[in-house]
Coordinates of C-alpha atoms in Angstrom, one line a residue:
X1 CA 70.0 48.4 75.4
X2 CA 68.3 50.8 75.4
X3 CA 68.0 52.5 72.3
X4 CA 68.8 51.1 68.7
X5 CA 71.1 51.4 66.8
X6 CA 70.4 51.9 63.0
X7 CA 73.4 49.7 60.7
X8 CA 74.1 50.8 57.2
X9 CA 75.5 48.7 55.1
X10 CA 76.9 50.0 52.1
X11 CA 76.4 47.2 49.5
X12 CA 77.8 49.5 46.1
X13 CA 81.1 48.7 45.6
X14 CA 83.2 51.0 45.3
X15 CA 86.8 51.6 44.8
X16 CA 89.9 52.8 47.4
X17 CA 91.4 56.3 46.1
X18 CA 94.7 55.7 45.1
X19 CA 98.5 57.9 46.1
X20 CA 100.9 58.9 44.2
X21 CA 103.1 55.5 44.3
X22 CA 106.6 56.7 45.1
X23 CA 110.3 56.0 42.1
X24 CA 112.0 52.7 43.6
X25 CA 114.9 53.1 45.1
X26 CA 118.4 51.9 43.9
X27 CA 118.9 47.7 46.3
X28 CA 120.3 48.4 49.3
X29 CA 123.1 47.1 50.4
X30 CA 122.8 43.4 52.6
X31 CA 122.9 44.9 56.7
X32 CA 125.6 43.7 58.9
X33 CA 124.3 40.5 59.3
X34 CA 123.8 39.6 54.9
X35 CA 120.5 40.7 54.7
X36 CA 119.4 43.0 52.5
X37 CA 117.5 46.5 53.7
X38 CA 114.0 45.4 50.7
X39 CA 112.0 48.7 50.1
X40 CA 108.4 48.2 50.4
X41 CA 105.3 50.1 48.4
X42 CA 102.1 50.6 47.0
X43 CA 101.4 49.2 44.5
X44 CA 99.7 51.4 41.6
X45 CA 96.5 50.0 41.1
X46 CA 96.5 48.7 45.0
X47 CA 95.8 51.7 48.1
X48 CA 97.0 48.3 50.8
X49 CA 97.3 48.5 54.3
X50 CA 96.1 49.5 57.7
X51 CA 95.9 52.6 58.5
X52 CA 93.1 55.4 57.0
X53 CA 94.2 58.2 55.9
X54 CA 91.0 61.3 56.0
X55 CA 91.2 59.9 52.6
X56 CA 90.5 56.6 52.7
X57 CA 93.9 55.5 51.8
X58 CA 95.7 52.4 53.4
X59 CA 99.0 53.3 55.3
X60 CA 101.5 51.3 56.9
X61 CA 101.9 51.7 60.3
X62 CA 105.7 52.0 62.4
X63 CA 107.0 48.3 63.2
X64 CA 104.8 46.3 60.7
X65 CA 105.6 43.1 60.6
X66 CA 105.8 41.0 57.8
X67 CA 106.9 37.0 56.3
X68 CA 109.6 37.2 54.2
X69 CA 111.0 34.6 52.2
X70 CA 114.0 35.3 51.3
X71 CA 115.2 33.2 48.6
X72 CA 113.6 30.3 50.5
X73 CA 110.8 28.6 51.7
X74 CA 112.2 29.7 55.3
X75 CA 109.7 32.2 57.3
X76 CA 111.9 35.4 58.3
X77 CA 110.4 38.4 60.2
X78 CA 111.0 41.7 58.5
X79 CA 110.4 44.7 60.6
X80 CA 109.2 48.3 59.2
X81 CA 111.6 50.9 59.9
X82 CA 108.9 54.0 59.0
X83 CA 106.2 56.3 61.0
X84 CA 102.7 55.5 60.8
X85 CA 101.0 57.2 57.4
X86 CA 104.0 56.0 55.8
X87 CA 103.0 55.0 51.9
X88 CA 106.2 53.2 51.5
X89 CA 109.6 52.6 53.2
X90 CA 111.7 50.2 54.6
X91 CA 111.3 46.1 56.2
X92 CA 115.4 45.5 57.9
X93 CA 115.3 41.8 59.4
X94 CA 114.4 40.9 62.6
X95 CA 114.6 37.3 63.5
X96 CA 114.0 33.6 61.7
X97 CA 112.5 30.4 61.9
X98 CA 113.4 26.9 63.0
X99 CA 115.1 25.4 60.6
X100 CA 115.1 25.5 57.1
X101 CA 113.7 25.6 54.1
X102 CA 114.3 25.2 49.8
X103 CA 116.0 27.7 47.5
X104 CA 113.3 29.8 45.5
X105 CA 114.2 32.6 42.5
X106 CA 112.4 35.5 43.5
X107 CA 111.7 37.1 47.5
X108 CA 108.2 36.5 48.2
X109 CA 106.2 38.7 51.5
X110 CA 103.3 38.7 53.1
X111 CA 101.8 41.5 55.5
X112 CA 100.6 40.3 58.7
X113 CA 104.1 38.5 60.2
X114 CA 101.8 34.6 61.7
X115 CA 105.0 32.0 62.2
X116 CA 102.6 29.9 61.0
X117 CA 103.0 31.5 58.0
X118 CA 104.2 29.3 54.9
X119 CA 105.8 29.0 51.6
X120 CA 105.1 26.7 49.1
X121 CA 107.6 25.7 46.3
X122 CA 105.1 26.7 43.6
X123 CA 104.2 29.9 44.5
X124 CA 102.0 30.4 46.9
X125 CA 102.0 31.0 50.4
X126 CA 99.8 29.0 53.3
X127 CA 97.8 32.3 55.6
X128 CA 95.1 31.4 58.4
X129 CA 92.0 34.4 58.7
X130 CA 91.8 34.7 62.4
X131 CA 88.0 34.0 63.1
X132 CA 88.6 37.4 65.6
X133 CA 89.8 41.1 64.0
X134 CA 90.0 44.1 66.5
X135 CA 88.4 47.1 65.6
X136 CA 90.9 50.8 64.8
X137 CA 89.4 54.2 65.0
X138 CA 88.8 55.5 61.7
X139 CA 90.6 52.8 60.0
X140 CA 91.4 48.7 59.8
X141 CA 92.9 47.0 62.7
X142 CA 96.1 46.0 63.1
X143 CA 97.4 43.0 61.6
X144 CA 93.6 42.2 59.8
X145 CA 94.7 43.0 56.1
X146 CA 95.8 40.6 54.3
X147 CA 98.7 41.6 51.3
X148 CA 101.2 40.1 49.3
X149 CA 104.2 40.6 46.8
X150 CA 106.7 39.0 44.7
X151 CA 109.7 40.2 43.7
X152 CA 111.2 39.5 39.7
X153 CA 113.6 38.2 40.5
X154 CA 116.4 37.5 43.5
X155 CA 118.6 40.9 41.8
X156 CA 115.1 42.8 42.9
X157 CA 114.9 43.9 46.8
X158 CA 112.1 45.8 45.9
X159 CA 108.4 44.7 47.1
X160 CA 105.1 45.7 46.2
X161 CA 102.2 45.1 48.0
X162 CA 99.4 44.1 46.9
X163 CA 95.5 43.6 48.7
X164 CA 94.7 39.8 49.5
X165 CA 91.1 40.6 51.1
X166 CA 88.5 42.9 50.9
X167 CA 86.2 44.4 52.5
X168 CA 82.3 45.0 54.8
X169 CA 82.0 48.8 56.1
X170 CA 79.0 49.0 59.0
X171 CA 77.9 52.3 59.7
X172 CA 76.1 52.4 62.4
X173 CA 74.7 55.6 65.0
X174 CA 72.5 56.0 68.3
X175 CA 71.8 57.3 71.6
X176 CA 74.0 56.5 73.9
X177 CA 74.5 53.2 72.9
X178 CA 78.4 51.4 72.9
X179 CA 79.4 48.7 70.5
X180 CA 81.1 45.2 72.2
X181 CA 82.0 43.2 68.7
X182 CA 79.7 43.2 65.2
X183 CA 80.3 39.2 63.9
X184 CA 79.6 39.0 60.0
X185 CA 78.0 35.2 58.6
X186 CA 78.4 33.9 54.7
X187 CA 74.5 32.4 54.9
X188 CA 75.0 30.1 53.0
X189 CA 78.5 28.3 54.4
X190 CA 80.8 30.9 52.0
X191 CA 84.4 30.4 54.5
X192 CA 85.5 33.4 56.0
X193 CA 88.2 32.5 58.3
X194 CA 90.5 29.5 58.5
X195 CA 93.5 28.6 55.7
X196 CA 93.9 30.0 52.5
X197 CA 96.2 29.7 49.5
X198 CA 97.2 32.9 48.9
X199 CA 99.3 32.9 45.4
X200 CA 101.1 36.9 44.7
X201 CA 101.7 37.3 40.7
X202 CA 104.3 39.5 39.6
X203 CA 103.0 42.4 38.0
X204 CA 99.2 41.3 38.4
X205 CA 96.8 40.8 41.0
X206 CA 97.1 38.3 44.0
X207 CA 94.5 35.4 44.3
X208 CA 93.1 33.5 46.9
X209 CA 92.0 30.0 47.5
X210 CA 90.5 29.2 50.5
X211 CA 90.7 25.4 52.5
X212 CA 88.5 25.9 55.2
X213 CA 85.4 26.8 55.7
X214 CA 85.1 29.0 58.8
X215 CA 82.0 31.5 57.8
X216 CA 81.9 33.5 61.2
X217 CA 83.9 36.2 61.9
X218 CA 84.2 39.0 64.9
X219 CA 85.3 42.4 65.3
X220 CA 86.0 42.6 68.7
X221 CA 85.8 46.3 70.0
X222 CA 87.7 45.9 73.1
X223 CA 86.4 47.8 76.3
X224 CA 83.7 49.3 73.5
X225 CA 83.0 52.0 70.5
X226 CA 80.9 54.1 71.7
X227 CA 79.0 55.4 68.4
X228 CA 77.4 58.7 67.3
X229 CA 73.9 59.6 68.0
X230 CA 73.1 60.6 64.5
X231 CA 73.3 58.9 60.6
X232 CA 75.6 62.0 60.2
X233 CA 77.5 61.1 62.7
X234 CA 78.0 57.5 62.3
X235 CA 80.9 55.3 63.2
X236 CA 82.8 53.1 61.1
X237 CA 83.4 49.1 61.6
X238 CA 85.8 47.3 59.5
X239 CA 86.0 43.9 58.5
X240 CA 88.0 42.1 56.1
X241 CA 87.3 39.4 54.7
X242 CA 88.7 36.4 51.5
X243 CA 87.3 37.7 48.7
X244 CA 84.6 35.5 47.9
X245 CA 80.3 36.4 46.9
X246 CA 77.5 35.3 49.2
X247 CA 75.7 33.1 47.7
X248 CA 72.5 33.6 50.1
X249 CA 73.5 37.0 51.8
X250 CA 75.0 38.4 55.2
X251 CA 74.0 38.5 58.5
X252 CA 75.4 40.9 60.1
X253 CA 75.0 41.0 64.6
X254 CA 75.9 44.0 66.5
X255 CA 76.9 43.4 70.1
X256 CA 75.9 46.0 73.1
X257 CA 79.3 46.3 75.2
X258 CA 76.6 46.2 78.6
X259 CA 73.9 43.5 77.0
X260 CA 71.7 42.9 73.9
X261 CA 72.0 42.5 70.5
X262 CA 70.4 43.7 66.7
X263 CA 71.0 41.5 64.2
X264 CA 70.1 43.4 59.9
X265 CA 70.2 40.7 57.2
X266 CA 71.0 41.0 54.0
X267 CA 69.1 37.7 51.9
X268 CA 70.1 38.4 48.2
X269 CA 73.9 37.7 46.5
X270 CA 76.4 40.0 48.0
X271 CA 80.0 39.8 46.4
X272 CA 83.5 40.8 48.0
X273 CA 85.5 41.9 45.4
X274 CA 89.2 41.9 46.4
X275 CA 90.2 44.9 47.2
X276 CA 87.2 47.1 47.2
X277 CA 84.4 47.2 49.9
X278 CA 81.0 46.9 50.3

């Protein structure tokens, strides 16, 4: 690279701002194919999803897909019927995977939909954190954020989603610079990718237990992202991670789209708390 990237890692934990949570409607009648319409909202303690508005609130995107375990452990795909920027809306049935499932006494859901998402009868969901995420302008990349919901019982059609993750925000600036990708590594080997057990709790916060141990995750910037030239015009890049504490710190490598790279290390302990960003 001809010039240097400048990076500002904001390590003071900051909570996202929450907008008003809409009142939940009366449960919907089942649709023609006998699958009910579910209404999804953002819980009062969360800003949950992958689209950031200008107040750092996170919103749904049109046609978002979730895995919904509709009274059984069978993974069914539901789609969002609202518009990009909505903080609440309805989800309707799309399709179900092959096979059958065991009965459960409430509805469970996880965003994003993946065919390999699994619900255990004990109430935890198996989800695989990917090794690559994708850049979105001023936001978290599509399908990168993970959130879960569980209802009170089988008569409850309101899905109140809560974030399962934490976040790193990397601010970059430099003249005539284009970023190709950013790689985050937990120096102490803590897990950032791979399979996890995520347990939603009705009226409480979810928990995440990593059961695989990939310690590096990459944010791909596709055809490259041109960054601001000055600190005042710095460009934000968001990386999603499971909640964890980087016991020996983190390493962040900025890869230029046209070649070259720079690595920044923080060698002190760095906590990544659920629903907060560094």
